[in-house]
Coordinates of C-alpha atoms (C1' of nucleotides) in Angstrom, one line a residue:
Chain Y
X1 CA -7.0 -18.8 27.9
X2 CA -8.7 -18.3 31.2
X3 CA -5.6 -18.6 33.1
X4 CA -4.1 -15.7 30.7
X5 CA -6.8 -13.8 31.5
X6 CA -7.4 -14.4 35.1
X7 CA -3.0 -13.7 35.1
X8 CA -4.1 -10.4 33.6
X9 CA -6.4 -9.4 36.1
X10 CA -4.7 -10.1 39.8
X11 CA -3.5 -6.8 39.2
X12 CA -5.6 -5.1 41.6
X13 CA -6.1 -7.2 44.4
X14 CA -2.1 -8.0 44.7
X15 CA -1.7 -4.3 46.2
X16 CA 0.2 -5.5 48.8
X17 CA 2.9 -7.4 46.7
X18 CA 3.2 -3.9 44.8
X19 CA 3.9 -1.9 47.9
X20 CA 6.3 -4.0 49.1
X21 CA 8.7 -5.0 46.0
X22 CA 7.2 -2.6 43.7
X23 CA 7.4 -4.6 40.9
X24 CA 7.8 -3.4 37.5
X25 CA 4.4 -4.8 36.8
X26 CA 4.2 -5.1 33.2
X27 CA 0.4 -4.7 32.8
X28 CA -0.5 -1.5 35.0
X29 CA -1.1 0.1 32.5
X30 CA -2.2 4.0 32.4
X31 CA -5.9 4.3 31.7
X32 CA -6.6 4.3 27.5
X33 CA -6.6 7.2 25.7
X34 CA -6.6 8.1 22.1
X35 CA -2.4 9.5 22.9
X36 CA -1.5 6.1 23.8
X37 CA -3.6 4.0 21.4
X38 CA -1.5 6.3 18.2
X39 CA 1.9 6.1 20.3
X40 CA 1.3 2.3 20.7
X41 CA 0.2 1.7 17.1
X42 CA 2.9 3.6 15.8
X43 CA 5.1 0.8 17.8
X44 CA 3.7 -1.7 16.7
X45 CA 3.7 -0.2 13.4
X46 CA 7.3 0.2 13.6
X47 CA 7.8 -3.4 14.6
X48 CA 5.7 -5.4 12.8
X49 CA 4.9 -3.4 9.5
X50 CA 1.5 -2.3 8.0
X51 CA 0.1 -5.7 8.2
X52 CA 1.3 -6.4 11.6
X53 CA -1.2 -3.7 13.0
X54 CA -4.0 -5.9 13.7
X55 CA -6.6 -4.6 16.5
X56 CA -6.2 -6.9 18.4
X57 CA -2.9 -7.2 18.8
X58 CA -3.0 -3.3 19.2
X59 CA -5.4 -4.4 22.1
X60 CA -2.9 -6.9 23.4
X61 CA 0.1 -4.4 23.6
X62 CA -2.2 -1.8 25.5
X63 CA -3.9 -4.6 28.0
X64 CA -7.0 -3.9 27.3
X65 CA -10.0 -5.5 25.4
X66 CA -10.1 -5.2 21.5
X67 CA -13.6 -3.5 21.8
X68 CA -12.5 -0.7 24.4
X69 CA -10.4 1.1 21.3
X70 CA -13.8 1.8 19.5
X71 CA -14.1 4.3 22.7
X72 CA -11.5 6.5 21.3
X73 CA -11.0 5.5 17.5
X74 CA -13.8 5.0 15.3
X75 CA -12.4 2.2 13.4
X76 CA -8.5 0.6 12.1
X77 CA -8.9 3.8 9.8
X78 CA -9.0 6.1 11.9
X79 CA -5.6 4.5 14.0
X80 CA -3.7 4.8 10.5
X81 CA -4.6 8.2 9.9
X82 CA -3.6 9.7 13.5
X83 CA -0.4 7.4 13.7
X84 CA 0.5 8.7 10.1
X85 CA 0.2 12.3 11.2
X86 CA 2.0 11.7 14.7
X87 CA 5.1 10.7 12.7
X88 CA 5.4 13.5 10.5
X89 CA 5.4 16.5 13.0
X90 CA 8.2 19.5 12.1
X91 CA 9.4 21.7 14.6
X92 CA 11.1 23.7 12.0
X93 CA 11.8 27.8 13.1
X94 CA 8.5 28.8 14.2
X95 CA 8.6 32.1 13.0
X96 CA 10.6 32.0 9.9
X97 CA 13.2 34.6 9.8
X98 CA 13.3 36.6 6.9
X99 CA 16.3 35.0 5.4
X100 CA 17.6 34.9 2.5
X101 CA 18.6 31.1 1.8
X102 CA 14.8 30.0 0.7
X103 CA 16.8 26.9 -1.3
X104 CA 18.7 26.1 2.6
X105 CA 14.7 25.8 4.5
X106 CA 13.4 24.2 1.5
X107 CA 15.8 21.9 1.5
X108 CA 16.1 21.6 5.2
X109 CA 12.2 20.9 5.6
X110 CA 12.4 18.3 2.8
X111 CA 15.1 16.2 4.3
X112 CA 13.3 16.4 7.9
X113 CA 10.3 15.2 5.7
X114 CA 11.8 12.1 4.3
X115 CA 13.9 11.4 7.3
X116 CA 10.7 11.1 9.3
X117 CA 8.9 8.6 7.1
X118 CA 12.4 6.2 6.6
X119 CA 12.6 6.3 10.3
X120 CA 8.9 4.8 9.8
X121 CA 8.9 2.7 6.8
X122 CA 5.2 2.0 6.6
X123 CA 4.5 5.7 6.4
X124 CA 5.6 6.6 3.2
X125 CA 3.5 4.4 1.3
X126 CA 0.7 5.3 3.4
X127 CA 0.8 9.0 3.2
X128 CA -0.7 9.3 -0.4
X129 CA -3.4 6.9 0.1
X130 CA -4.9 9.4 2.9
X131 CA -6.1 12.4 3.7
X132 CA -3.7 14.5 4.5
X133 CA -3.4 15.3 9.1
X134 CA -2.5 18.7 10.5
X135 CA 1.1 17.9 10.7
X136 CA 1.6 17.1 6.7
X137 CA -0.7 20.3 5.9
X138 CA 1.6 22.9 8.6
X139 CA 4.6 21.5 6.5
X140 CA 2.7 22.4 3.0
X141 CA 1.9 25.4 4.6
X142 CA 5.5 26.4 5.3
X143 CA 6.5 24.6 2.0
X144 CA 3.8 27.4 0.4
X145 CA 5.5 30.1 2.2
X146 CA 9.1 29.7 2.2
X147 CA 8.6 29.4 -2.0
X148 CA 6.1 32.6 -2.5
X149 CA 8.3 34.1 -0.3
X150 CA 11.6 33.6 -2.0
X151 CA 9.5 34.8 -5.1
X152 CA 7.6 32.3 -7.0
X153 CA 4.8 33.4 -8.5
X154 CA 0.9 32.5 -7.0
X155 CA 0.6 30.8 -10.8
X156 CA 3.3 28.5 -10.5
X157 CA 3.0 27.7 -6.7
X158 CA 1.1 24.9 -7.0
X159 CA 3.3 23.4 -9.4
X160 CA 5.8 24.0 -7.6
X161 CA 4.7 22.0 -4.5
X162 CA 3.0 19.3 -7.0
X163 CA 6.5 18.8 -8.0
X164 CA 8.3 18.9 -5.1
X165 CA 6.0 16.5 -3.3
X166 CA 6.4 13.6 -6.3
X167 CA 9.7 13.4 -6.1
X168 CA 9.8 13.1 -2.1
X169 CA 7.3 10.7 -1.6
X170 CA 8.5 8.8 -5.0
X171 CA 12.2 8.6 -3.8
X172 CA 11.2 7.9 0.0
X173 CA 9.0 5.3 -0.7
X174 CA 11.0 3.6 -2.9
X175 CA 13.7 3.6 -0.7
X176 CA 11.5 2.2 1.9
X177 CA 10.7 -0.6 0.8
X178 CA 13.7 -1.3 -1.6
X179 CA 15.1 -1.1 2.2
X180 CA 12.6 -3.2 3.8
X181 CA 14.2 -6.1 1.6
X182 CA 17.9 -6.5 1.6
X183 CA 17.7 -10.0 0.4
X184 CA 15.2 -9.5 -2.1
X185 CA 17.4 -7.0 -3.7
X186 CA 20.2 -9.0 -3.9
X187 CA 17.8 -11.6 -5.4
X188 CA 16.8 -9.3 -7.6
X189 CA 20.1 -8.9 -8.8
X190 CA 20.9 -13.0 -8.9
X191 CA 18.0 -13.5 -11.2
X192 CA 18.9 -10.7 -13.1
X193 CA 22.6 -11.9 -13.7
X194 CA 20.9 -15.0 -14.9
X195 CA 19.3 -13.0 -17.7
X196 CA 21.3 -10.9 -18.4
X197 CA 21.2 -11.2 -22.3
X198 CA 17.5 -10.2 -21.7
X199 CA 18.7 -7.2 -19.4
X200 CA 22.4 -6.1 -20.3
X201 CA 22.5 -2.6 -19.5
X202 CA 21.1 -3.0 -16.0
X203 CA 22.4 -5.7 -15.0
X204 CA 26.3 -4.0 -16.0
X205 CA 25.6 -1.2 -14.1
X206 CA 24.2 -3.4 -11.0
X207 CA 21.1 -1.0 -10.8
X208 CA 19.4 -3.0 -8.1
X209 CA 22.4 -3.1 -6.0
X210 CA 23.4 0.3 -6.3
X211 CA 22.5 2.1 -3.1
X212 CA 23.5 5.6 -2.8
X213 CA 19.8 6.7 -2.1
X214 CA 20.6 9.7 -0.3
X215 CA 22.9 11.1 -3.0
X216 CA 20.8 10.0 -6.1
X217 CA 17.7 11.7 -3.5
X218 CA 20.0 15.0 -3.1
X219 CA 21.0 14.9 -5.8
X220 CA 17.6 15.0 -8.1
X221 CA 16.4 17.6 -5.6
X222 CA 19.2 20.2 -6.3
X223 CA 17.8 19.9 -10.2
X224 CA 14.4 20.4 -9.3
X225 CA 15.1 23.7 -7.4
X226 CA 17.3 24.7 -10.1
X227 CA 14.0 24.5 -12.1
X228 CA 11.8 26.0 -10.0
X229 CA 13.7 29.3 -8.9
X230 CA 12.1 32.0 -9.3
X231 CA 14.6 34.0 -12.2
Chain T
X1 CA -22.8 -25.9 -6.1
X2 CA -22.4 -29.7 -7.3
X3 CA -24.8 -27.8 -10.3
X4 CA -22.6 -25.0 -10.7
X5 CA -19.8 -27.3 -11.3
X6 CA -21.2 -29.7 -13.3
X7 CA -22.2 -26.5 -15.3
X8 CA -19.1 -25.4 -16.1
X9 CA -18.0 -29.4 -16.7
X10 CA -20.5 -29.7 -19.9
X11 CA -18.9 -27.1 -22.4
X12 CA -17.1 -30.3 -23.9
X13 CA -19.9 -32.6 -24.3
X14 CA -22.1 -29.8 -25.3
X15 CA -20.8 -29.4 -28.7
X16 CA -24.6 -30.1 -30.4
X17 CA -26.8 -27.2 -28.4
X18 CA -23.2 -24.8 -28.7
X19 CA -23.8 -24.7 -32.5
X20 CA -27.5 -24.5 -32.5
X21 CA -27.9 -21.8 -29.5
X22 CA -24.6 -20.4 -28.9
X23 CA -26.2 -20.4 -24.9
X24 CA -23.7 -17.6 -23.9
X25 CA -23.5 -19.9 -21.2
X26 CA -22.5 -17.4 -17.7
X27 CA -20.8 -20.2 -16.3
X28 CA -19.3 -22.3 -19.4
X29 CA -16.0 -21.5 -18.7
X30 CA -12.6 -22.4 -20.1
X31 CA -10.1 -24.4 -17.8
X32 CA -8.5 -22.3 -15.1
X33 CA -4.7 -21.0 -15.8
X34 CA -2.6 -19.1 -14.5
X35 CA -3.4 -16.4 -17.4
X36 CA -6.4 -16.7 -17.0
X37 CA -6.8 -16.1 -13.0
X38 CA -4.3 -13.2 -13.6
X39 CA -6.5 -11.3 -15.8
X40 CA -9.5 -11.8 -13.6
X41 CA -7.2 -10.8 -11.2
X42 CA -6.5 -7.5 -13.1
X43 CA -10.9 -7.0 -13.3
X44 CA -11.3 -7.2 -9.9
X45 CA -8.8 -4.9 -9.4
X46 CA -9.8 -2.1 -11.3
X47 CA -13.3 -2.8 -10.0
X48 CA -12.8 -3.3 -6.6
X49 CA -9.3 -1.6 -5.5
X50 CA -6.6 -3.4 -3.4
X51 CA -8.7 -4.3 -0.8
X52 CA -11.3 -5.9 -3.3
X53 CA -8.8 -8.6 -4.6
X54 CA -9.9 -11.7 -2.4
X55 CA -8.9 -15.1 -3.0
X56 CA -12.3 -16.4 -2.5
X57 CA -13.8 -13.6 -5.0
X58 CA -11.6 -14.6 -7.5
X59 CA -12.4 -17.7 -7.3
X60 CA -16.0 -16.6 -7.8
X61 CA -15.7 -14.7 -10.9
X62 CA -13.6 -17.9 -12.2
X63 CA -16.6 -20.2 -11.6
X64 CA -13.8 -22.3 -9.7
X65 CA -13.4 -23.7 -6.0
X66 CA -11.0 -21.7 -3.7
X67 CA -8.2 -24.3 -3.7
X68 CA -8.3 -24.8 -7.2
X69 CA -6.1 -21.2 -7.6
X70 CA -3.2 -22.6 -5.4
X71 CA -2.5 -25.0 -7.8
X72 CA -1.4 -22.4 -10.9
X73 CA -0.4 -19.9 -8.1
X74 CA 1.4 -19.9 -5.1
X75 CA -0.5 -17.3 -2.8
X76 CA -1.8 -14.0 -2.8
X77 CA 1.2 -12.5 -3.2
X78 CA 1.7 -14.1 -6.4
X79 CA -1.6 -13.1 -8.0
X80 CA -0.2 -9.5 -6.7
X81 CA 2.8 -9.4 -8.4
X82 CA 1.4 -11.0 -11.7
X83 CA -1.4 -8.9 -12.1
X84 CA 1.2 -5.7 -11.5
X85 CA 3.5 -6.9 -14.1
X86 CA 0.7 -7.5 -16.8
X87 CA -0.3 -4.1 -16.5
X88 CA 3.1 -2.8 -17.2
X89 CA 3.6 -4.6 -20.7
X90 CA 5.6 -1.7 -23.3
X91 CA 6.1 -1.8 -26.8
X92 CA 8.2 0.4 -27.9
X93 CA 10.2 0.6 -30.8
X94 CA 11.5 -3.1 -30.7
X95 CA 14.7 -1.8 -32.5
X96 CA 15.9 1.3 -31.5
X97 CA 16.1 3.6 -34.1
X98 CA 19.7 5.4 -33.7
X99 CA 17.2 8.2 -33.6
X100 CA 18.7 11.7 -32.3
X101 CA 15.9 12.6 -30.0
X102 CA 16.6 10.5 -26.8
X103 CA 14.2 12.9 -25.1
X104 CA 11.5 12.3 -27.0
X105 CA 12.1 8.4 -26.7
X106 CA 12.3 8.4 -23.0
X107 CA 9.0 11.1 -22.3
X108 CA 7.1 8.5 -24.5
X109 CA 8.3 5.6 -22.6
X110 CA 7.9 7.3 -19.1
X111 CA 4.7 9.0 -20.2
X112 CA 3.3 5.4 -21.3
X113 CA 4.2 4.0 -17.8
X114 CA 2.4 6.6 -16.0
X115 CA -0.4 6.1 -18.4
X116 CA -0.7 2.1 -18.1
X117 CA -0.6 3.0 -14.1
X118 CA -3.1 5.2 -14.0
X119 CA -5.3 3.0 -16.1
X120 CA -5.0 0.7 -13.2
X121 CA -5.0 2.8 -10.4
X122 CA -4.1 0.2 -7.7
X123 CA -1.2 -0.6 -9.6
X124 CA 1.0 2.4 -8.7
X125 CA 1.1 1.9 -4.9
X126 CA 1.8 -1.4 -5.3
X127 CA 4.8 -1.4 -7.9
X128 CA 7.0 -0.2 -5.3
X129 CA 6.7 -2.7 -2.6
X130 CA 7.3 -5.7 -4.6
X131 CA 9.8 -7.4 -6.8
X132 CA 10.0 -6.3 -10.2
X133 CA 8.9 -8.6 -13.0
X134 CA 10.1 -8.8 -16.3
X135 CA 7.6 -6.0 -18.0
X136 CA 9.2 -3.7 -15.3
X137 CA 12.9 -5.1 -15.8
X138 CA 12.1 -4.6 -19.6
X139 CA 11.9 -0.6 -19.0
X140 CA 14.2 -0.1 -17.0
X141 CA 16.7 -1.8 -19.2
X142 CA 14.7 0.4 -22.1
X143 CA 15.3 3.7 -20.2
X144 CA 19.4 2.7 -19.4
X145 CA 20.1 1.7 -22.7
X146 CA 18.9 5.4 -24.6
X147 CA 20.2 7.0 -21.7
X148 CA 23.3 5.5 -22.1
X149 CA 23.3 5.8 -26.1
X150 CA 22.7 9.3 -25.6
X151 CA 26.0 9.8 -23.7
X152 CA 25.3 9.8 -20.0
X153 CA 27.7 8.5 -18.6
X154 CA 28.1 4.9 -16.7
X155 CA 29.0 6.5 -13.5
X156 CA 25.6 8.9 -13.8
X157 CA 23.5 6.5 -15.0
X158 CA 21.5 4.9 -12.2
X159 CA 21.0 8.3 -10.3
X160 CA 19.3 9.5 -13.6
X161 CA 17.3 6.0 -13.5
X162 CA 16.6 6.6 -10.0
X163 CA 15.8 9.7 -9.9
X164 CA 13.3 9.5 -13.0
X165 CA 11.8 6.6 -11.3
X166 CA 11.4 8.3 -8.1
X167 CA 9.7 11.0 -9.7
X168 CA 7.4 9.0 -12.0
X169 CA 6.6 6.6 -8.8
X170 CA 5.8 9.9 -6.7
X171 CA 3.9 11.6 -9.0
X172 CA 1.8 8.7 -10.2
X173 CA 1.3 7.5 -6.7
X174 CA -0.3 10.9 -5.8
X175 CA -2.4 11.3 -8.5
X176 CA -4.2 7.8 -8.9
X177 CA -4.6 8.2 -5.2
X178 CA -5.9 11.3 -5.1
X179 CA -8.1 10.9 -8.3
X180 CA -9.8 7.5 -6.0
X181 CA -11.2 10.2 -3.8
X182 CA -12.9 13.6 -5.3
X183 CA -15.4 14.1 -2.6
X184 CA -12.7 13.6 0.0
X185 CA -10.4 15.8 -1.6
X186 CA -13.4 18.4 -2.0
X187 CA -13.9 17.9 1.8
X188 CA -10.5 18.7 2.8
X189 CA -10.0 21.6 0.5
X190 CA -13.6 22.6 2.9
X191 CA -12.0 21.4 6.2
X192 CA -8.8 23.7 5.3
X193 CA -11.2 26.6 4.8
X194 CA -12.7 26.1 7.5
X195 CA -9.0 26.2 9.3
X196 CA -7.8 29.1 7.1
X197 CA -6.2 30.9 9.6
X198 CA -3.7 28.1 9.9
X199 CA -3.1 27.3 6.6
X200 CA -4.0 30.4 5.0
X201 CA -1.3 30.2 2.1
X202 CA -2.5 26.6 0.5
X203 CA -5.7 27.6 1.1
X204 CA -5.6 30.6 -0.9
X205 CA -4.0 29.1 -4.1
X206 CA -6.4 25.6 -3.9
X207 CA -3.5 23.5 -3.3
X208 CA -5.9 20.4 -2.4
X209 CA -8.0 21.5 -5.4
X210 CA -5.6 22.3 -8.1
X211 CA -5.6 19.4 -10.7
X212 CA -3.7 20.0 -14.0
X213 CA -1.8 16.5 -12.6
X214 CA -0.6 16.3 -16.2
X215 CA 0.8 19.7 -16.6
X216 CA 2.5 19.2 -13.5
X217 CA 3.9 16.2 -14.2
X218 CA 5.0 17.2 -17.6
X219 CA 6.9 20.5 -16.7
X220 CA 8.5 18.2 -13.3
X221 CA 9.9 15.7 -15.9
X222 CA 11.1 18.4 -18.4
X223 CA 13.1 20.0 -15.4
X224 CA 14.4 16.3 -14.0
X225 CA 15.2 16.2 -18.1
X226 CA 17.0 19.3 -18.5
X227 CA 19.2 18.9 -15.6
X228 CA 19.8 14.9 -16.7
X229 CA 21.0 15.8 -20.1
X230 CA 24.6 15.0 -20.7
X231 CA 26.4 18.1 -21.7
Chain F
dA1 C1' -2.4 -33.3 -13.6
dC2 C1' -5.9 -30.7 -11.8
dC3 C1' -9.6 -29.6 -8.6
dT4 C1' -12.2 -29.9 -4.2
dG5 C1' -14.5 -29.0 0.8
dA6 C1' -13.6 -29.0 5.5
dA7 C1' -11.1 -27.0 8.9
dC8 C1' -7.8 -23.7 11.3
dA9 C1' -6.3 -19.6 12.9
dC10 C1' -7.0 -15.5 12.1
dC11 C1' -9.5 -10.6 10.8
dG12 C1' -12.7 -5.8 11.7
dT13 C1' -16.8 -4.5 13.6
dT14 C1' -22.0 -4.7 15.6
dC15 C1' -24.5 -5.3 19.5
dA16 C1' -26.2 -5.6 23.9
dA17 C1' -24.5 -5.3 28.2
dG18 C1' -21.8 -4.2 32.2
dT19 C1' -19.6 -0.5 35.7
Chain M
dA1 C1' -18.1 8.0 30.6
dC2 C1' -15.6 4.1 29.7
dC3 C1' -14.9 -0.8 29.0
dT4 C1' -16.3 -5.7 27.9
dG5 C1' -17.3 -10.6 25.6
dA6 C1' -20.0 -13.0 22.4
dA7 C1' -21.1 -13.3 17.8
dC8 C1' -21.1 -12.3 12.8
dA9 C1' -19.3 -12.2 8.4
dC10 C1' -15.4 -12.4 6.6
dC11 C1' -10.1 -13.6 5.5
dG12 C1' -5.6 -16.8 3.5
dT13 C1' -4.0 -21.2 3.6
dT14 C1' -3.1 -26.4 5.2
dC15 C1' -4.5 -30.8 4.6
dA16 C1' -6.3 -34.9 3.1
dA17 C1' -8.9 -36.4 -0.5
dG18 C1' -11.1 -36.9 -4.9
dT19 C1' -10.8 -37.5 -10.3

DNA sequence: ACCTGAACACCGTTCAAGT
DNA sequence: ACCTGAACACCGTTCAAGT
């Protein structure tokens, strides 16, 4: 443990080494900051799943001490909540034209949505558990003004969104962690064969195995617009 | 702790002062099982959240050494998955009546799911992320057969599953999470006002502080509903 | 068959201290 | 202003052992 460390350290004095075969010295790191504590974390995130993020590890990755993170992130709270947010960013038109296919951004913004939290499977079912970053409220925001816009009333607004929100975050974190587990599914499905006089219906129509998650996703959406347009 | 267990050791032999003083004895308690632990498990849950469920606490409350849960369970995750399932328990009709109103039957069943859920607010988040057990299986099967009887069609069938269970998932998710927290969703709705110029559109119709969940959810499922409906 | 404590390899975070 | 290690109060689980 002392050699790791000490192997950790000879960074500085080695200058010369550096100048001469510059070498790709995996633990130069950049000074911390709160940027590359989230970017890290989502990383790590990203490789290891919710329970892999560990501050320590987090630590590890960054070469630095577990204790310097509490400099620039109050607590493992806090690193969930900004990595959350840093994931869900939309660079949609920034000024939205005045056009007329409200059902086209909707649908656009929502797909950018979802396809943002598959790409990061832990973030889906982490979103409803916390309060809600910048990022997520700019895309309500636009969510808000693409629908009054296009007509729906102030009264059924909320409802609207309420609506709209379930059925993303339902359908994308279901597919997230149906995803996560490819075996487990077809698991699933084994044990289900092996009852299937308790479950006949499912297990004819393979429900477990069935995996056209962007259709059945596209496909419930289209009927909740329907629904919702203004008439 | 030697008294502690000793205490819980005497319920046999105590037969005499059990009829004279019925001692309501904190610590008499009956043999560990597995149905037992899981309905402990189920307390602590509800009292504590996700984060409250601890091996070593449930122990406690079962007046029982660590160790002695790994012999009726296997690990956490176990305890997880059984305490989900026997929260989602349904009795329905046990025979379906060849009843015309398909609608009816699958709102009541889908209306009781949310409802058990909710009663259990960590259940929701964690229903997706694991295997489903039998109780779950039992539902789904449920919801595909009067879907089925009422002339959806096989090829339509699991997007109608899926999508109601996306939307059931999502919107139950949101709401048991949201309902954990009312100062912090007060705070937020404040944070937004204090960001107005931002977000100005949420913040005008209360988004963060609109709450007829059930309305919501209802008029959602009736559109999912409509547009399901085999014509 | 059922239960146990000690021990191991982890956690997040407080604190007092270093530069 | 920024970083640190030691220490504390926890975790889940292995193991070898008890009855």
């Amino acid at each position: 443990m002392a050699a790791k460390r000490s192997g950790a350290r000879i960074k500085r004095p080695q200058r010369i080494s550096e100048r001469l075969q510059p070498v790709q010295q995996p633990h130069s790191e950049p000074p911390l900051s709160r940027e590359r504590i989230v970017a890290t974390a989502v990383e790590l995130l990203d490789a290891q799943g919710l329970d892999g993020l560990t501050m320590r590890r987090l630590a590890d990755r960054l070469g630095s001490g577990v204790m310097s993170l509490y400099w620039h992130v109050n607590n493992k709270e806090d690193v969930f909540d900004l990595a959350l947010d840093s994931v869900l960013e939309y660079r949609g038109q920034p000024q939205i034209v005045e056009s007329q296919d409200w059902r086209g951004e909707v649908g656009h913004m929502l797909e950018n949505w979802r396809a943002c939290m598959l790409r990061h499977p832990w973030s889906a079912s982490l979103l409803p558990r916390r309060a809600l970053g910048p990022n997520m409220l700019s895309r309500l925001e636009l969510l808000s003004k693409i629908l009054s816009r296009a007509g729906v009333a102030d009264a059924d607004l909320n409802v609207a969104i309420w609506s709209l929100w379930n059925y993303v975050m339902g359908a994308t974190i279901t597919r997230a962690s149906f995803d996560l587990s490819d075996d487990d599914r077809a698991a699933a499905q084994q044990r289900l064969a092996r009852l299937s006089e308790r479950y006949p219906t499912i297990e004819r129509s393979r429900l477990l195995l069935d995996n056209d998650w962007d259709g059945a996703f596209r496909k419930g959406l289209d009927l909740l617009l329907d629904g919702l347009a203004p008439r």
